[in-house]
Amino acid sequence: MHHSRTHTPPTHRHPVGLSATNTNMAFSFAAFSYIIALIIDAFLIFFAIFHIIAFDELKTDYKNPIDQCNSLNPLVLPEYALHLLFNILFLIAGEWFSLAVNIPLIAYHINRYRNRPVMSGPGLYDPTSIMNHDVLNQCQREGWIKLAFYLLAFFYYLYGMIVSLISS
């Protein structure tokens, strides 16, 4: 004797307040851009600190200008490239305010590199002119301003990442 029972699939119960749609871990490209910006910005903060320490060492005659320029010049283009990278991500993600905040620094970097001293290799710092008091002060001030900018930007990117993760 065969009983025909209808098979009912087991029902999956979710904890109160959670539905199947918002348990997936997908996030927007904007959130991805902010995460990358946070990671890169942490490196840029270290670059700025290294920059400040290097010029302080020159000011106090702790290191000679040739060695110091040889350690600073290889960092110039990577710093500019990293900064440009996450701004391209902001452009693609349509994060216009974040991009607008960074455009003045991008323009400054381009202008600074275009007007650099005549040198054989890449970089900004020429050992023959770096010990000039005005140049040294300007470079140190630039380091402090960039450090302040990157620190403020770090917290803004953190805020942007949280907002974009919540809204996605």
Coordinates of N, CA, C and O in Angstrom, one line a residue:
M1 N 0.8 -1.2 0.0 CA 0.0 0.0 0.0 C 0.9 1.2 0.0 O 1.8 1.3 0.8
H2 N 0.6 2.1 -0.9 CA 1.5 3.3 -1.1 C 0.7 4.6 -0.7 O -0.3 4.9 -1.3
H3 N 1.3 5.3 0.2 CA 0.7 6.6 0.6 C 1.3 7.7 -0.1 O 2.6 7.8 -0.2
S4 N 0.6 8.5 -0.7 CA 1.2 9.7 -1.5 C 1.2 10.9 -0.5 O 0.2 11.5 -0.2
R5 N 2.4 11.1 -0.1 CA 2.6 12.3 0.8 C 3.3 13.4 0.0 O 4.2 13.1 -0.8
T6 N 2.9 14.6 0.1 CA 3.6 15.7 -0.6 C 4.8 16.1 0.3 O 4.7 16.2 1.5
H7 N 5.9 16.2 -0.4 CA 7.1 16.5 0.3 C 7.3 18.0 0.4 O 7.2 18.7 -0.6
T8 N 7.4 18.5 1.6 CA 7.6 20.0 1.8 C 9.0 20.2 2.2 O 9.6 19.5 3.1
P9 N 9.7 21.1 1.5 CA 11.1 21.4 1.8 C 11.2 22.0 3.2 O 10.3 22.7 3.6
P10 N 12.3 21.8 3.9 CA 12.5 22.4 5.2 C 12.5 23.9 5.1 O 13.1 24.4 4.1
T11 N 12.0 24.6 6.0 CA 12.0 26.1 5.9 C 13.3 26.5 6.7 O 13.6 26.0 7.8
H12 N 14.0 27.5 6.1 CA 15.1 28.0 6.7 C 14.7 29.2 7.5 O 14.1 30.2 7.0
R13 N 15.1 29.3 8.8 CA 14.7 30.4 9.6 C 15.9 31.3 9.8 O 17.0 30.8 10.2
H14 N 15.7 32.6 9.7 CA 16.8 33.5 9.9 C 16.5 34.2 11.3 O 15.4 34.3 11.7
P15 N 17.6 34.6 12.0 CA 17.4 35.3 13.2 C 16.6 36.5 13.0 O 16.5 37.1 11.9
V16 N 15.9 36.9 14.0 CA 15.0 38.1 13.9 C 15.7 39.3 13.3 O 16.8 39.6 13.8
G17 N 15.1 39.9 12.4 CA 15.7 41.2 11.8 C 16.6 40.9 10.6 O 17.0 41.9 9.9
L18 N 17.0 39.7 10.4 CA 17.9 39.4 9.2 C 17.1 38.7 8.2 O 16.4 37.8 8.4
S19 N 17.3 39.2 7.0 CA 16.7 38.5 5.8 C 17.8 37.9 5.0 O 18.9 38.2 5.2
A20 N 17.4 37.1 4.1 CA 18.4 36.4 3.2 C 19.1 37.4 2.3 O 20.3 37.2 1.9
T21 N 18.5 38.6 2.1 CA 19.1 39.5 1.1 C 20.3 40.3 1.7 O 21.2 40.6 1.1
N22 N 20.2 40.7 3.0 CA 21.3 41.5 3.5 C 22.3 40.8 4.3 O 23.1 41.4 5.0
T23 N 22.4 39.5 4.2 CA 23.5 38.7 4.8 C 24.6 38.5 3.8 O 25.7 38.0 4.3
N24 N 24.5 38.8 2.6 CA 25.6 38.7 1.7 C 26.6 39.8 1.9 O 26.3 40.8 2.4
M25 N 27.9 39.5 1.6 CA 29.0 40.4 2.0 C 29.5 41.2 0.9 O 30.6 41.6 0.8
A26 N 28.6 41.5 -0.1 CA 29.0 42.3 -1.3 C 29.1 43.8 -0.8 O 28.4 44.2 0.0
F27 N 30.1 44.5 -1.4 CA 30.1 45.9 -1.2 C 30.4 46.7 -2.5 O 30.9 46.1 -3.4
S28 N 30.1 47.9 -2.5 CA 30.2 48.7 -3.7 C 31.6 49.0 -4.1 O 32.6 48.9 -3.3
F29 N 31.8 49.5 -5.3 CA 33.1 49.9 -5.8 C 33.6 51.1 -5.0 O 34.8 51.3 -4.8
A30 N 32.7 52.0 -4.6 CA 33.1 53.1 -3.7 C 33.7 52.7 -2.4 O 34.8 53.2 -2.0
A31 N 33.1 51.7 -1.8 CA 33.7 51.1 -0.6 C 35.1 50.5 -0.8 O 36.0 50.8 -0.1
F32 N 35.2 49.8 -1.9 CA 36.5 49.3 -2.3 C 37.6 50.4 -2.5 O 38.7 50.3 -2.0
S33 N 37.1 51.5 -3.2 CA 38.0 52.6 -3.4 C 38.5 53.2 -2.1 O 39.7 53.5 -1.9
Y34 N 37.6 53.3 -1.1 CA 38.0 53.9 0.2 C 38.9 52.9 0.9 O 39.8 53.4 1.6
I35 N 38.7 51.6 0.8 CA 39.5 50.7 1.5 C 41.0 50.8 0.9 O 41.9 50.8 1.7
I36 N 41.1 50.8 -0.4 CA 42.4 51.0 -1.0 C 43.0 52.3 -0.6 O 44.2 52.4 -0.3
A37 N 42.2 53.4 -0.6 CA 42.7 54.7 -0.2 C 43.2 54.7 1.2 O 44.3 55.3 1.5
L38 N 42.5 54.0 2.1 CA 43.0 53.9 3.5 C 44.4 53.2 3.6 O 45.3 53.7 4.3
I39 N 44.5 52.1 2.9 CA 45.8 51.4 2.9 C 46.9 52.2 2.3 O 48.0 52.4 2.9
I40 N 46.7 52.8 1.2 CA 47.7 53.6 0.5 C 48.0 54.9 1.3 O 49.2 55.3 1.5
D41 N 47.0 55.5 1.9 CA 47.2 56.7 2.7 C 48.0 56.4 3.9 O 48.8 57.2 4.3
A42 N 47.9 55.2 4.5 CA 48.8 54.8 5.6 C 50.3 54.8 5.2 O 51.1 55.4 5.9
F43 N 50.5 54.3 3.9 CA 51.9 54.4 3.4 C 52.3 55.9 3.2 O 53.5 56.2 3.5
L44 N 51.4 56.7 2.7 CA 51.7 58.1 2.4 C 52.1 58.8 3.7 O 52.9 59.7 3.7
I45 N 51.4 58.5 4.8 CA 51.7 59.1 6.1 C 53.1 58.7 6.5 O 53.9 59.6 7.0
F46 N 53.5 57.4 6.3 CA 54.9 57.0 6.6 C 55.9 57.8 5.7 O 56.9 58.2 6.2
F47 N 55.5 57.9 4.5 CA 56.4 58.7 3.6 C 56.6 60.1 4.1 O 57.7 60.6 4.1
A48 N 55.5 60.8 4.5 CA 55.6 62.1 5.0 C 56.4 62.2 6.3 O 57.2 63.1 6.4
I49 N 56.3 61.2 7.2 CA 57.1 61.2 8.4 C 58.5 61.0 8.1 O 59.4 61.7 8.6
F50 N 58.8 60.1 7.1 CA 60.2 59.9 6.7 C 60.8 61.2 6.1 O 62.0 61.5 6.4
H51 N 60.0 61.9 5.3 CA 60.4 63.1 4.7 C 60.8 64.2 5.8 O 61.8 64.8 5.7
I52 N 59.9 64.3 6.8 CA 60.2 65.3 7.9 C 61.5 64.9 8.6 O 62.3 65.8 8.9
I53 N 61.6 63.6 9.0 CA 62.8 63.2 9.7 C 64.1 63.4 8.9 O 65.1 63.9 9.4
A54 N 64.0 63.1 7.6 CA 65.1 63.3 6.7 C 65.6 64.7 6.6 O 66.8 65.0 6.7
F55 N 64.7 65.7 6.5 CA 65.0 67.1 6.5 C 65.5 67.6 7.8 O 66.3 68.5 7.9
D56 N 65.0 67.0 8.9 CA 65.5 67.4 10.2 C 66.9 66.9 10.4 O 67.7 67.6 11.0
E57 N 67.2 65.7 9.9 CA 68.6 65.2 10.0 C 69.5 66.1 9.2 O 70.7 66.3 9.6
L58 N 69.1 66.6 8.0 CA 69.9 67.5 7.2 C 70.1 68.8 8.0 O 71.2 69.4 8.0
K59 N 69.1 69.3 8.6 CA 69.2 70.6 9.3 C 70.2 70.5 10.5 O 70.9 71.5 10.8
T60 N 70.2 69.4 11.2 CA 71.1 69.2 12.3 C 72.4 68.6 11.9 O 73.2 68.2 12.8
D61 N 72.7 68.6 10.6 CA 74.0 68.0 10.1 C 74.2 66.6 10.5 O 75.4 66.1 10.7
Y62 N 73.2 65.8 10.8 CA 73.3 64.4 11.2 C 73.7 63.5 10.0 O 74.4 62.6 10.1
K63 N 73.2 63.9 8.8 CA 73.5 63.1 7.6 C 74.0 64.1 6.5 O 73.6 65.2 6.5
N64 N 74.8 63.5 5.6 CA 75.2 64.4 4.5 C 74.2 64.5 3.4 O 73.4 63.6 3.2
P65 N 74.2 65.6 2.7 CA 73.1 65.9 1.7 C 73.0 64.8 0.6 O 71.9 64.5 0.1
I66 N 74.2 64.3 0.1 CA 74.2 63.3 -1.0 C 73.5 62.0 -0.6 O 72.6 61.5 -1.3
D67 N 73.8 61.5 0.6 CA 73.1 60.3 1.1 C 71.7 60.5 1.3 O 70.8 59.7 1.0
Q68 N 71.3 61.7 1.9 CA 69.9 62.0 2.2 C 69.1 62.1 0.9 O 68.0 61.6 0.8
C69 N 69.6 62.8 -0.1 CA 68.9 62.9 -1.4 C 68.8 61.6 -2.1 O 67.8 61.3 -2.7
N70 N 69.8 60.7 -2.0 CA 69.8 59.4 -2.5 C 68.7 58.5 -1.9 O 68.2 57.6 -2.5
S71 N 68.4 58.8 -0.6 CA 67.3 58.0 0.1 C 66.0 58.6 -0.1 O 65.0 57.9 -0.1
L72 N 65.9 59.9 -0.4 CA 64.6 60.6 -0.6 C 64.1 60.5 -2.1 O 62.9 60.3 -2.3
N73 N 65.0 60.7 -3.0 CA 64.6 60.8 -4.4 C 63.8 59.5 -4.9 O 62.9 59.7 -5.7
P74 N 64.2 58.3 -4.6 CA 63.5 57.1 -5.1 C 62.1 57.1 -4.5 O 61.3 56.3 -5.1
L75 N 61.7 57.8 -3.5 CA 60.4 57.8 -2.9 C 59.4 58.8 -3.6 O 58.2 58.7 -3.4
V76 N 59.9 59.7 -4.3 CA 59.1 60.8 -4.9 C 58.0 60.3 -5.9 O 56.8 60.5 -5.7
L77 N 58.5 59.6 -6.9 CA 57.5 59.1 -7.9 C 56.6 58.0 -7.4 O 55.4 58.1 -7.7
P78 N 57.0 57.1 -6.5 CA 56.1 56.2 -5.9 C 55.0 56.9 -5.1 O 53.8 56.5 -5.2
E79 N 55.4 57.9 -4.4 CA 54.4 58.7 -3.6 C 53.3 59.3 -4.5 O 52.1 59.2 -4.3
Y80 N 53.8 59.9 -5.6 CA 52.9 60.6 -6.5 C 52.0 59.5 -7.2 O 50.8 59.8 -7.4
A81 N 52.6 58.4 -7.6 CA 51.8 57.3 -8.3 C 50.8 56.7 -7.4 O 49.6 56.5 -7.8
L82 N 51.1 56.5 -6.1 CA 50.2 55.9 -5.2 C 49.0 56.9 -4.9 O 47.9 56.5 -4.9
H83 N 49.3 58.1 -4.8 CA 48.3 59.2 -4.6 C 47.4 59.2 -5.8 O 46.2 59.3 -5.6
L84 N 48.0 59.2 -7.0 CA 47.2 59.2 -8.2 C 46.3 58.0 -8.4 O 45.2 58.1 -8.8
L85 N 46.8 56.8 -8.0 CA 46.1 55.5 -8.1 C 44.7 55.6 -7.4 O 43.7 55.3 -8.0
F86 N 44.7 55.9 -6.1 CA 43.4 55.9 -5.5 C 42.5 57.0 -5.9 O 41.3 56.9 -5.8
N87 N 43.1 58.1 -6.5 CA 42.2 59.1 -7.0 C 41.6 58.7 -8.3 O 40.5 59.1 -8.6
I88 N 42.3 57.9 -9.1 CA 41.7 57.3 -10.3 C 40.5 56.4 -9.9 O 39.4 56.4 -10.5
L89 N 40.7 55.6 -8.8 CA 39.6 54.8 -8.3 C 38.4 55.7 -7.9 O 37.2 55.3 -8.1
F90 N 38.7 56.8 -7.2 CA 37.6 57.7 -6.8 C 36.9 58.2 -8.0 O 35.7 58.4 -8.0
L91 N 37.6 58.5 -9.1 CA 37.0 59.0 -10.3 C 36.1 58.0 -10.9 O 35.0 58.3 -11.3
I92 N 36.6 56.7 -11.0 CA 35.7 55.6 -11.5 C 34.5 55.4 -10.7 O 33.4 55.1 -11.2
A93 N 34.7 55.5 -9.3 CA 33.6 55.2 -8.4 C 32.6 56.4 -8.4 O 31.5 56.3 -7.8
G94 N 33.0 57.6 -8.9 CA 32.1 58.7 -8.9 C 32.1 59.4 -7.5 O 31.2 60.1 -7.1
E95 N 33.2 59.3 -6.8 CA 33.3 59.9 -5.5 C 33.9 61.3 -5.7 O 35.1 61.6 -5.5
W96 N 33.1 62.2 -6.1 CA 33.5 63.6 -6.6 C 34.1 64.4 -5.5 O 35.1 65.1 -5.7
F97 N 33.5 64.4 -4.3 CA 34.1 65.2 -3.2 C 35.5 64.8 -2.8 O 36.4 65.6 -2.7
S98 N 35.6 63.4 -2.7 CA 37.0 62.9 -2.4 C 38.0 63.3 -3.4 O 39.1 63.6 -3.1
L99 N 37.6 63.2 -4.7 CA 38.4 63.6 -5.8 C 38.8 65.1 -5.7 O 39.9 65.5 -5.9
A100 N 37.8 65.9 -5.5 CA 37.9 67.4 -5.4 C 38.9 67.8 -4.3 O 39.7 68.7 -4.5
V101 N 38.9 67.1 -3.2 CA 39.8 67.3 -2.1 C 41.2 67.1 -2.5 O 42.1 67.8 -2.0
N102 N 41.4 66.0 -3.3 CA 42.8 65.6 -3.7 C 43.3 66.3 -4.9 O 44.6 66.3 -5.1
I103 N 42.5 66.9 -5.7 CA 43.0 67.6 -6.9 C 44.0 68.6 -6.7 O 45.1 68.7 -7.4
P104 N 43.9 69.5 -5.7 CA 44.9 70.5 -5.4 C 46.3 69.9 -5.2 O 47.3 70.4 -5.7
L105 N 46.3 68.8 -4.4 CA 47.6 68.1 -4.1 C 48.2 67.5 -5.4 O 49.4 67.5 -5.6
I106 N 47.3 66.9 -6.2 CA 47.8 66.3 -7.5 C 48.4 67.4 -8.3 O 49.5 67.2 -8.9
A107 N 47.7 68.5 -8.4 CA 48.2 69.7 -9.2 C 49.5 70.2 -8.7 O 50.5 70.5 -9.4
Y108 N 49.6 70.2 -7.3 CA 50.9 70.7 -6.7 C 52.0 69.7 -7.0 O 53.1 70.1 -7.4
H109 N 51.7 68.4 -7.0 CA 52.8 67.4 -7.3 C 53.2 67.5 -8.7 O 54.4 67.5 -9.0
I110 N 52.3 67.7 -9.7 CA 52.7 67.8 -11.1 C 53.5 69.1 -11.3 O 54.6 69.0 -11.9
N111 N 53.1 70.2 -10.7 CA 53.8 71.5 -10.8 C 55.2 71.4 -10.2 O 56.2 71.8 -10.7
R112 N 55.3 70.7 -9.0 CA 56.5 70.6 -8.3 C 57.5 69.7 -9.1 O 58.7 70.0 -9.2
Y113 N 57.0 68.7 -9.7 CA 57.9 67.8 -10.5 C 58.3 68.5 -11.8 O 59.4 68.3 -12.3
R114 N 57.4 69.3 -12.4 CA 57.8 70.0 -13.6 C 58.8 71.1 -13.4 O 59.7 71.3 -14.3
N115 N 58.8 71.7 -12.2 CA 59.8 72.7 -11.9 C 60.9 72.3 -11.0 O 61.6 73.1 -10.3
R116 N 61.2 71.0 -11.1 CA 62.3 70.4 -10.2 C 63.7 70.9 -10.8 O 63.8 71.3 -12.0
P117 N 64.7 70.8 -9.9 CA 66.1 71.1 -10.4 C 66.5 70.2 -11.5 O 66.0 69.0 -11.6
V118 N 67.4 70.6 -12.4 CA 68.0 69.8 -13.4 C 68.8 68.6 -12.8 O 69.7 68.9 -12.0
M119 N 68.3 67.4 -13.0 CA 69.0 66.3 -12.4 C 69.1 65.1 -13.3 O 68.4 65.0 -14.3
S120 N 70.1 64.2 -13.0 CA 70.3 63.1 -13.9 C 69.2 62.0 -13.7 O 68.8 61.4 -14.7
G121 N 68.7 61.8 -12.5 CA 67.8 60.7 -12.3 C 66.4 61.3 -11.8 O 66.2 62.5 -11.8
P122 N 65.4 60.4 -11.6 CA 64.2 60.9 -11.1 C 64.3 61.4 -9.6 O 65.2 61.0 -8.9
G123 N 63.3 62.2 -9.3 CA 63.3 62.8 -7.9 C 63.2 64.3 -7.9 O 63.2 64.9 -9.0
L124 N 63.2 64.9 -6.7 CA 63.1 66.3 -6.6 C 64.3 67.0 -5.9 O 64.5 68.2 -6.0
Y125 N 65.1 66.2 -5.2 CA 66.0 66.8 -4.3 C 67.5 66.8 -4.8 O 68.0 65.7 -5.1
D126 N 68.0 68.0 -5.0 CA 69.4 68.1 -5.5 C 70.4 68.3 -4.4 O 70.2 69.3 -3.6
P127 N 71.4 67.5 -4.2 CA 72.3 67.6 -3.1 C 73.0 69.0 -3.0 O 73.3 69.5 -1.9
T128 N 73.2 69.6 -4.2 CA 73.9 70.9 -4.2 C 73.1 72.0 -3.7 O 73.6 73.0 -3.1
S129 N 71.7 72.0 -3.9 CA 70.9 73.1 -3.4 C 70.1 72.8 -2.2 O 69.5 73.7 -1.6
I130 N 70.1 71.5 -1.7 CA 69.2 71.2 -0.6 C 69.7 71.8 0.7 O 68.8 72.1 1.6
M131 N 70.9 72.1 0.9 CA 71.4 72.7 2.1 C 71.2 74.2 2.2 O 71.4 74.8 3.2
N132 N 70.7 74.8 1.1 CA 70.2 76.2 1.1 C 69.1 76.3 2.2 O 68.2 75.6 2.2
H133 N 69.3 77.3 3.1 CA 68.3 77.4 4.2 C 66.9 77.5 3.8 O 66.0 76.9 4.4
D134 N 66.6 78.3 2.8 CA 65.2 78.5 2.3 C 64.7 77.2 1.7 O 63.5 76.9 1.9
V135 N 65.5 76.5 0.9 CA 65.1 75.3 0.3 C 64.8 74.2 1.4 O 63.7 73.6 1.3
L136 N 65.7 74.2 2.3 CA 65.5 73.2 3.4 C 64.2 73.5 4.2 O 63.4 72.6 4.5
N137 N 64.0 74.8 4.5 CA 62.8 75.1 5.3 C 61.5 74.8 4.5 O 60.5 74.4 5.0
Q138 N 61.6 75.1 3.2 CA 60.4 74.9 2.3 C 60.1 73.4 2.2 O 58.9 73.0 2.3
C139 N 61.2 72.6 2.1 CA 61.0 71.1 2.0 C 60.4 70.6 3.3 O 59.5 69.7 3.3
Q140 N 60.9 71.1 4.4 CA 60.4 70.6 5.7 C 58.9 71.1 5.9 O 58.1 70.3 6.4
R141 N 58.6 72.3 5.6 CA 57.2 72.8 5.7 C 56.3 71.9 4.8 O 55.2 71.5 5.2
E142 N 56.8 71.6 3.6 CA 56.0 70.7 2.7 C 55.7 69.4 3.3 O 54.6 68.9 3.2
G143 N 56.7 68.8 4.0 CA 56.5 67.5 4.7 C 55.5 67.6 5.8 O 54.6 66.7 5.9
W144 N 55.5 68.7 6.6 CA 54.5 68.8 7.6 C 53.1 69.0 7.1 O 52.1 68.5 7.6
I145 N 53.0 69.8 6.0 CA 51.7 70.1 5.4 C 51.1 68.8 4.8 O 49.9 68.5 5.0
K146 N 52.0 68.0 4.1 CA 51.5 66.7 3.6 C 51.1 65.8 4.7 O 50.1 65.0 4.5
L147 N 51.9 65.7 5.8 CA 51.5 64.9 6.9 C 50.1 65.2 7.4 O 49.3 64.3 7.6
A148 N 49.9 66.5 7.6 CA 48.6 67.0 8.1 C 47.5 66.6 7.1 O 46.4 66.1 7.5
F149 N 47.7 66.8 5.8 CA 46.7 66.5 4.8 C 46.4 65.0 4.8 O 45.3 64.6 4.8
Y150 N 47.5 64.1 4.8 CA 47.3 62.7 4.7 C 46.6 62.2 6.0 O 45.8 61.2 5.9
L151 N 46.9 62.8 7.1 CA 46.2 62.3 8.4 C 44.8 62.7 8.4 O 43.9 61.8 8.7
L152 N 44.4 63.9 8.0 CA 43.0 64.3 7.9 C 42.3 63.5 6.8 O 41.2 63.0 7.0
A153 N 43.0 63.2 5.7 CA 42.4 62.4 4.6 C 42.1 61.0 5.1 O 41.1 60.4 4.8
F154 N 43.0 60.5 5.9 CA 42.9 59.1 6.5 C 41.5 58.9 7.2 O 40.8 58.0 6.9
F155 N 41.2 59.9 8.0 CA 40.0 59.8 8.8 C 38.8 60.1 7.9 O 37.7 59.5 8.1
Y156 N 38.9 60.9 6.9 CA 37.8 61.1 6.0 C 37.6 59.9 5.2 O 36.4 59.5 4.9
Y157 N 38.7 59.2 4.7 CA 38.5 57.9 3.9 C 37.9 56.9 4.8 O 37.1 56.0 4.3
L158 N 38.2 56.8 6.1 CA 37.6 55.9 7.0 C 36.1 56.2 7.1 O 35.3 55.2 7.0
Y159 N 35.7 57.4 7.2 CA 34.3 57.8 7.3 C 33.6 57.4 6.0 O 32.5 56.9 6.0
G160 N 34.3 57.8 4.8 CA 33.7 57.4 3.5 C 33.5 55.9 3.3 O 32.5 55.5 2.8
M161 N 34.5 55.1 3.8 CA 34.4 53.7 3.7 C 33.2 53.2 4.5 O 32.4 52.4 4.0
I162 N 33.0 53.7 5.8 CA 31.9 53.2 6.6 C 30.6 53.6 6.0 O 29.7 52.8 5.9
V163 N 30.5 54.9 5.5 CA 29.2 55.3 4.9 C 28.9 54.5 3.7 O 27.7 54.0 3.5
S164 N 29.9 54.2 2.8 CA 29.6 53.4 1.6 C 29.3 52.0 1.9 O 28.6 51.3 1.2
L165 N 29.9 51.4 3.0 CA 29.6 50.1 3.4 C 28.2 50.0 4.0 O 27.4 49.0 3.7
I166 N 27.8 51.0 4.7 CA 26.4 51.0 5.3 C 25.4 51.1 4.2 O 24.3 50.4 4.3
S167 N 25.6 52.0 3.3 CA 24.6 52.2 2.2 C 24.6 51.2 1.2 O 23.6 51.1 0.4
S168 N 25.6 50.3 1.1 CA 25.6 49.3 0.0 C 24.8 48.0 0.5 O 24.6 47.8 1.6

